[in-house]
Short mmCIF file of C-alpha atoms in Angstrom, two decimals:
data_model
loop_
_atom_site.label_atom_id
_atom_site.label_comp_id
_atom_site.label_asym_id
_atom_site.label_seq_id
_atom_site.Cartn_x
_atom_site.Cartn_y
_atom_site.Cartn_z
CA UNK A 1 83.01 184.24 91.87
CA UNK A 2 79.48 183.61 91.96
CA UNK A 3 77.95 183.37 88.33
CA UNK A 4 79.89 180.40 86.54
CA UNK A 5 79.17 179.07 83.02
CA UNK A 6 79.62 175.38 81.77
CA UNK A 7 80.16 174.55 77.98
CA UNK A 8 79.16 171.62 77.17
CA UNK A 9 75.99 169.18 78.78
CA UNK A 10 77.94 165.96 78.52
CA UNK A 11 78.91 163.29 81.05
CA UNK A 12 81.41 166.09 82.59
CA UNK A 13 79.74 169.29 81.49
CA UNK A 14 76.34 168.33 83.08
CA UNK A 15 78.40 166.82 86.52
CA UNK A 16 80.14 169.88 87.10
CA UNK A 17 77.35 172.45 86.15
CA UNK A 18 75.57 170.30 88.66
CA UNK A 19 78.00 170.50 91.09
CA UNK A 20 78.27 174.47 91.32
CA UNK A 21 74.75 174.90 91.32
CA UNK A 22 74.32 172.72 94.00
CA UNK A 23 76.24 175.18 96.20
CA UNK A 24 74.50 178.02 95.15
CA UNK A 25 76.00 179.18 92.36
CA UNK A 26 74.20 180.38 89.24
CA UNK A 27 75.28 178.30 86.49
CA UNK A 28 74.66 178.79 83.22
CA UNK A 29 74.98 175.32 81.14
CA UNK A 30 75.52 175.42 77.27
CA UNK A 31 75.39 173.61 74.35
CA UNK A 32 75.04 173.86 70.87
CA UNK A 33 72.09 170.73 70.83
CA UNK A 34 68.94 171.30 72.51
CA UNK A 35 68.58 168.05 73.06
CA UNK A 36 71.81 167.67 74.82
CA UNK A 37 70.90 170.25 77.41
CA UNK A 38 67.26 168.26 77.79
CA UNK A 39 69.40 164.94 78.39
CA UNK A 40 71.93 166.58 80.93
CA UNK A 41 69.51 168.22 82.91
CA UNK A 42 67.74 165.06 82.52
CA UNK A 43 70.52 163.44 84.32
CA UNK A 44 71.37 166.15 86.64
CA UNK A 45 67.50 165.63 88.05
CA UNK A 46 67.93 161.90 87.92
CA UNK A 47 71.52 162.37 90.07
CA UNK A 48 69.90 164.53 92.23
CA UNK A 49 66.99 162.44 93.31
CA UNK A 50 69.30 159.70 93.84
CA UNK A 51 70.95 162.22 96.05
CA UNK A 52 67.81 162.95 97.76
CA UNK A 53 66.45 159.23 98.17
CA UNK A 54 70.36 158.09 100.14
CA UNK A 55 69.27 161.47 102.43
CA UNK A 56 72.25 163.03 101.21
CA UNK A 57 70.35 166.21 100.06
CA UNK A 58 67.01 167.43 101.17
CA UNK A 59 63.78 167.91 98.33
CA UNK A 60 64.36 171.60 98.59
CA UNK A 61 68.18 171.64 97.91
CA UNK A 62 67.60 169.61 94.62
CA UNK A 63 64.79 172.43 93.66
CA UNK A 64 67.02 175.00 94.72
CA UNK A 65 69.99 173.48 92.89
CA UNK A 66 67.79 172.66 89.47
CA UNK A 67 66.96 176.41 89.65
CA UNK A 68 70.30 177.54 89.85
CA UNK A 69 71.01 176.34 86.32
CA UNK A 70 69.63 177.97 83.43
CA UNK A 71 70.39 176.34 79.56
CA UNK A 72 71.71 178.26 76.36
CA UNK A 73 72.34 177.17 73.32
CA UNK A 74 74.25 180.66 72.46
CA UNK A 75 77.62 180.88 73.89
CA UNK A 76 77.08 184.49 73.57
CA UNK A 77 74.39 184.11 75.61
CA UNK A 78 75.24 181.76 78.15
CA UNK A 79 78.71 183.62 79.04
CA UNK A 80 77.07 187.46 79.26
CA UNK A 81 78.49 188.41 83.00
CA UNK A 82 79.99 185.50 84.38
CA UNK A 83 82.24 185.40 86.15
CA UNK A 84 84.05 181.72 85.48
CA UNK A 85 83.71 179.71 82.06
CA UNK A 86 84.63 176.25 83.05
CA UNK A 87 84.79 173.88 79.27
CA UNK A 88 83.86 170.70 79.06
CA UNK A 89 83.55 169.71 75.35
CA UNK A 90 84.92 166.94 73.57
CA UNK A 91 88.45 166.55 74.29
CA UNK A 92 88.94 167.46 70.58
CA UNK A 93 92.52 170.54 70.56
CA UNK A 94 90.70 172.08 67.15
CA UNK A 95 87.50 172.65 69.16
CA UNK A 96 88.70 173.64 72.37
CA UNK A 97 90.49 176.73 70.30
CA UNK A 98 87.74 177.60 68.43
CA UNK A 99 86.35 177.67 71.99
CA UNK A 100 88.27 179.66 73.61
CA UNK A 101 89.17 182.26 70.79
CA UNK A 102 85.31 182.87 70.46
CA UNK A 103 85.11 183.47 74.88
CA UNK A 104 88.27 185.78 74.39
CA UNK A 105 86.36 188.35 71.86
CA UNK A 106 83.14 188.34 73.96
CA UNK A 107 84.02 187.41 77.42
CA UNK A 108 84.94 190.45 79.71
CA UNK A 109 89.16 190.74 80.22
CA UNK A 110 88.83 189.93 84.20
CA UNK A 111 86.41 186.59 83.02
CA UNK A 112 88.61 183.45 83.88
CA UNK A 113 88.65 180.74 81.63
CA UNK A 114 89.50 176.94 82.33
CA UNK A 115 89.22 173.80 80.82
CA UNK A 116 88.37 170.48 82.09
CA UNK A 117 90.79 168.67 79.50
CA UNK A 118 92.06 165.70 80.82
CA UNK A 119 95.05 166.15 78.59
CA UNK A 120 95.88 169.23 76.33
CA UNK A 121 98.21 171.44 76.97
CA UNK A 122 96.39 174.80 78.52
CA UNK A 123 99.74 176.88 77.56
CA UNK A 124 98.31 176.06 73.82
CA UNK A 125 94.59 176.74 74.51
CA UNK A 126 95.84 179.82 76.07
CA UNK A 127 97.62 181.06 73.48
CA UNK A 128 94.91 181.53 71.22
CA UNK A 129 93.34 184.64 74.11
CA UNK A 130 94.73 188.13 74.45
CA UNK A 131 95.18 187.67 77.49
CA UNK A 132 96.65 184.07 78.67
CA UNK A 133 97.21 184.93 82.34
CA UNK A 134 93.45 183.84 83.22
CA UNK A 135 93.44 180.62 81.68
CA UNK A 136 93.91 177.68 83.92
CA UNK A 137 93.05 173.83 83.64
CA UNK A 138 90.17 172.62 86.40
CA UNK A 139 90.43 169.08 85.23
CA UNK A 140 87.23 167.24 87.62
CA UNK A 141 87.05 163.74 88.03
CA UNK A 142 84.08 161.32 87.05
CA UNK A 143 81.29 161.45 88.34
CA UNK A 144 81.86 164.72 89.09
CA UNK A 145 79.16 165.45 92.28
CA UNK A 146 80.93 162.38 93.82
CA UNK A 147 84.42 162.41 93.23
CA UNK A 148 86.75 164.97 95.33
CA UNK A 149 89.80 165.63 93.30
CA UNK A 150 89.75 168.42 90.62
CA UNK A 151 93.55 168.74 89.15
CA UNK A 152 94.69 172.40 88.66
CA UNK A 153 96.79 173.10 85.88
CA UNK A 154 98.47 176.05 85.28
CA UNK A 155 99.35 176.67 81.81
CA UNK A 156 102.89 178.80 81.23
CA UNK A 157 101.66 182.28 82.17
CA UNK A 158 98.88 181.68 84.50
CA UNK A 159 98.90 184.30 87.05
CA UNK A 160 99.31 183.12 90.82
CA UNK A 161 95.94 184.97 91.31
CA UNK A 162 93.86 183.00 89.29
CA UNK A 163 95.55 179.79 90.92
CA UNK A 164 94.62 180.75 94.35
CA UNK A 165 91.38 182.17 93.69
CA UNK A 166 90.55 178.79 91.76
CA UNK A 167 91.93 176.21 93.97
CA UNK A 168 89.89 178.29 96.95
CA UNK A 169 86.97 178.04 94.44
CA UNK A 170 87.18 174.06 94.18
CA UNK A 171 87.71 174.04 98.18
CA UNK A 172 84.05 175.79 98.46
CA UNK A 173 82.56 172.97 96.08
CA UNK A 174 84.00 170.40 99.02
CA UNK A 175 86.43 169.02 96.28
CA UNK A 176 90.54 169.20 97.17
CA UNK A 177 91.86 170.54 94.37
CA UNK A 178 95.57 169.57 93.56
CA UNK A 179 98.13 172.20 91.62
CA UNK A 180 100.10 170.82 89.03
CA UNK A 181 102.17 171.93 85.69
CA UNK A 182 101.06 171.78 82.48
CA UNK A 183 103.18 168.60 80.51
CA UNK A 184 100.72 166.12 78.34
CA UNK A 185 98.45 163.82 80.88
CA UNK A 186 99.57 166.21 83.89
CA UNK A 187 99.41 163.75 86.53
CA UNK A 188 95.93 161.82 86.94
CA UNK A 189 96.47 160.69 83.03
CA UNK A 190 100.14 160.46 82.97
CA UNK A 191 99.72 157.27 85.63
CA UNK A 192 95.96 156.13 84.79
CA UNK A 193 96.40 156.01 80.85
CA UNK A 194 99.30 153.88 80.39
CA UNK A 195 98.20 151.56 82.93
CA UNK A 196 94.78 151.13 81.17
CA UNK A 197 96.68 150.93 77.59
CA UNK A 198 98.96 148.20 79.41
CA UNK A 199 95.86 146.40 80.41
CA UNK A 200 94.92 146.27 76.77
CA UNK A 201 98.23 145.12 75.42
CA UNK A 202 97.81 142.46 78.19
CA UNK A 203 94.47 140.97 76.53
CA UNK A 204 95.76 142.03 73.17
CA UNK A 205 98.40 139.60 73.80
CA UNK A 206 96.42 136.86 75.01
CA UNK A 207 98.17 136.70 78.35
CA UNK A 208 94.52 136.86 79.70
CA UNK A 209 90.93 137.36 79.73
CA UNK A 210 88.93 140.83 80.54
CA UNK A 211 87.44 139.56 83.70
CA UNK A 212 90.73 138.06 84.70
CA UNK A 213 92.94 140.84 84.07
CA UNK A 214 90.14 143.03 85.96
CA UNK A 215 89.51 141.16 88.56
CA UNK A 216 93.58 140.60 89.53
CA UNK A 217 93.76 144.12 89.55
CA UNK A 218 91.13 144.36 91.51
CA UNK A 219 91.73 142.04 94.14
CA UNK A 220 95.44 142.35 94.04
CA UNK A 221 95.76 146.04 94.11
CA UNK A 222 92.58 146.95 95.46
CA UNK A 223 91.39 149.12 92.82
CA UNK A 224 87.54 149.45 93.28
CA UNK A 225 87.20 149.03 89.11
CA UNK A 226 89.62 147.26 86.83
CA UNK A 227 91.37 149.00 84.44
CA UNK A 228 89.32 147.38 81.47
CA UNK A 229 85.57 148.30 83.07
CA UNK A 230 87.26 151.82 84.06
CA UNK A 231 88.00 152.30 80.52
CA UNK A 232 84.77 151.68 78.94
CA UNK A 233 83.22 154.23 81.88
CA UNK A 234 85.45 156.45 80.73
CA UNK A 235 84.85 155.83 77.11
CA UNK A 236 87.39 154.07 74.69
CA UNK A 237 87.61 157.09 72.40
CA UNK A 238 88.69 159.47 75.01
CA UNK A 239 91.22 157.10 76.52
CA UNK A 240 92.69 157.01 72.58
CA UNK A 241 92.28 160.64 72.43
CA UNK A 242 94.62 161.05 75.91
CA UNK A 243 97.18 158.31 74.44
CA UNK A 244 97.53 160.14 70.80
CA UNK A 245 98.29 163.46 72.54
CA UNK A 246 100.86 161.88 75.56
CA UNK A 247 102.26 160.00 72.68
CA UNK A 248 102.54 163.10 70.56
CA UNK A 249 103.97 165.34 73.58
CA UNK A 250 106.69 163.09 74.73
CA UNK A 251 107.37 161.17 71.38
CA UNK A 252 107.67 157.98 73.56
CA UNK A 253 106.87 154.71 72.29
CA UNK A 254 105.39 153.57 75.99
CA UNK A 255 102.73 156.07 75.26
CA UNK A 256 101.79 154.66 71.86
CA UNK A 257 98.09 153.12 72.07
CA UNK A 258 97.58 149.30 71.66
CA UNK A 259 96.52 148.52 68.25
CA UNK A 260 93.50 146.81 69.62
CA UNK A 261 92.51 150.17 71.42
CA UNK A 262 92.52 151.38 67.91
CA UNK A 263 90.32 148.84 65.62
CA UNK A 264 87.73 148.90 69.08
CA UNK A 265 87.53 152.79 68.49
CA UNK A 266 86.83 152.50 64.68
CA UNK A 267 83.91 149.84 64.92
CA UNK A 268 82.55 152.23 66.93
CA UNK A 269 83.32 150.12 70.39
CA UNK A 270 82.80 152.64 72.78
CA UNK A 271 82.52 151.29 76.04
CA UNK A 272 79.19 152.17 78.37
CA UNK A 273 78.55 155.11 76.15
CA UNK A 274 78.07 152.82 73.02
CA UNK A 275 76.79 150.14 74.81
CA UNK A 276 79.59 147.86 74.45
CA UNK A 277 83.26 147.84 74.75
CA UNK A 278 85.08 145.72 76.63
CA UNK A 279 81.81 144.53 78.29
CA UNK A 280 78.50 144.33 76.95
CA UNK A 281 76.16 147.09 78.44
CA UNK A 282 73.36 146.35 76.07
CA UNK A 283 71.20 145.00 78.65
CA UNK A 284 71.92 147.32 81.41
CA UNK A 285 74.65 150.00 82.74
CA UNK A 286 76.35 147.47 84.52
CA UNK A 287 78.91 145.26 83.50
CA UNK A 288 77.61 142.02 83.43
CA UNK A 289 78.33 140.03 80.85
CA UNK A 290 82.14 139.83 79.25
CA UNK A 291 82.16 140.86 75.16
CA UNK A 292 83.53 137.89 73.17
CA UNK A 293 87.27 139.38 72.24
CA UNK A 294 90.06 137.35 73.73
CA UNK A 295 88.18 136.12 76.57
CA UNK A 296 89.22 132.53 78.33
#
């Protein structure tokens, strides 16, 4: 594999499009918004010379890497002759199909198609392509040029081919990829979310404040992040997304989200992405000051 394309210039979509062209693969990064792709390459640079001021990465690999992507906002475009389509769009199941039925009528039959979902099932986004054997999940972790684990999911009738050709794929991008089936959460979400939405039941229930209940965490289990600050970088709305669908898979009440998860998500409580969620990022990226819900 050697010409990959990306769907979607997001927080993940713009990571891993980074990450792949960074070892010298041609990656094609797409997006319906123009000024999405402007922002993600925006960050990609910005990554990049972060990269290049820790001596991580020389000037000439971040020029060689920012030429290795090229932006579409034409799927049809941006997937002519690749050879992987890795998508990263909102973790939404009625987009992701409409995804993936539009790659299966114009994406070549030998084309293999995955999905960074962090939770929906890729037996059902396979079963909307002709051919279901070449779907597989390549779930990457954030930030994605940092972080080394990429979960592989196979869906029901993923071929052992594709496996092994992607998990020696995510070996060459110095991740370790990890193979696991396809049940709601797989494993990284399975453990993470209901830990985060116990976290929230704990300050929904007064038991404690956000910095307390982060920082016992963090001292007590060594966690680098507490659960709270890990859930507004991951954004509140996607950890609710995760939830509904574990919730709906297993139709188990320890998967139901906390009601408070809820109201944050409809005001539009967001986490970093929004500029406040648990914390208040409206000064700065950082969490530095604690919001005023439940805190002691």
């Amino acid at each position: 594999m050697k010409n990959i394309a990306v769907i979607g210039a997001g927080t993940m979509g713009n990571g891993i499009a980074h990450t792949f062209a960074q070892f010298g693969y041609k990656t094609n990064l797409i997006d319906i918004s123009e000024e999405s792709l402007e922002k993600g390459m925006k960050t990609i640079s910005g990554n990049l010379d972060r990269m290049v001021s820790k001596e991580k990465i020389s000037e000439e690999d971040k020029t060689n890497t920012l030429n290795n992507i090229t932006t579409f906002t034409q799927i049809s475009e941006g997937v002519k002759n690749v050879d992987l389509v890795v998508e990263a769009a909102t973790e939404n199941v009625d987009l992701k199909l409409k995804i993936f039925k539009q790659l299966d009528e114009i994406c070549a039959s030998e084309t293999v198609l995955a999905s960074n979902t962090s939770s929906i099932s890729i037996t059902k986004i396979a079963s909307v392509v002709s051919n279901p054997e070449r779907v597989i999940g390549m779930h990457f972790m954030n930030p994605v040029p940092v972080m080394k684990l990429v979960e592989i999911i196979r869906g029901y009738n993923t071929s052992d081919e594709v496996t092994s050709n992607i998990m020696e794929l995510s070996k060459k991008l110095k991740k370790d990829p990890v193979e696991v089936n396809d049940y709601p959460g797989f494993v990284a979400n399975r453990i993470l979310m209901p830990m985060i939405n116990e976290s929230i039941e704990t300050l929904y229930n007064r038991v404690a404040g956000v910095q307390e209940i982060d920082t016992v965490m963090k001292l007590g289990m060594a966690h680098p992040m507490g659960p709270l600050q890990l859930a507004d970088f991951i954004g509140l709305d996607v950890c609710l997304s995760i939830l509904e669908v574990m919730y709906s898979g297993f139709k188990n009440p320890k998967y139901a989200p906390c009601p408070l998860l809820v109201n944050m998500v409809q005001a539009g409580k967001l986490g970093v992405k929004s500029g406040e969620g648990f914390y208040d990022y409206s000064e700065s990226r950082k969490a530095e000051k604690v919001s005023g819900q439940f805190t002691s």
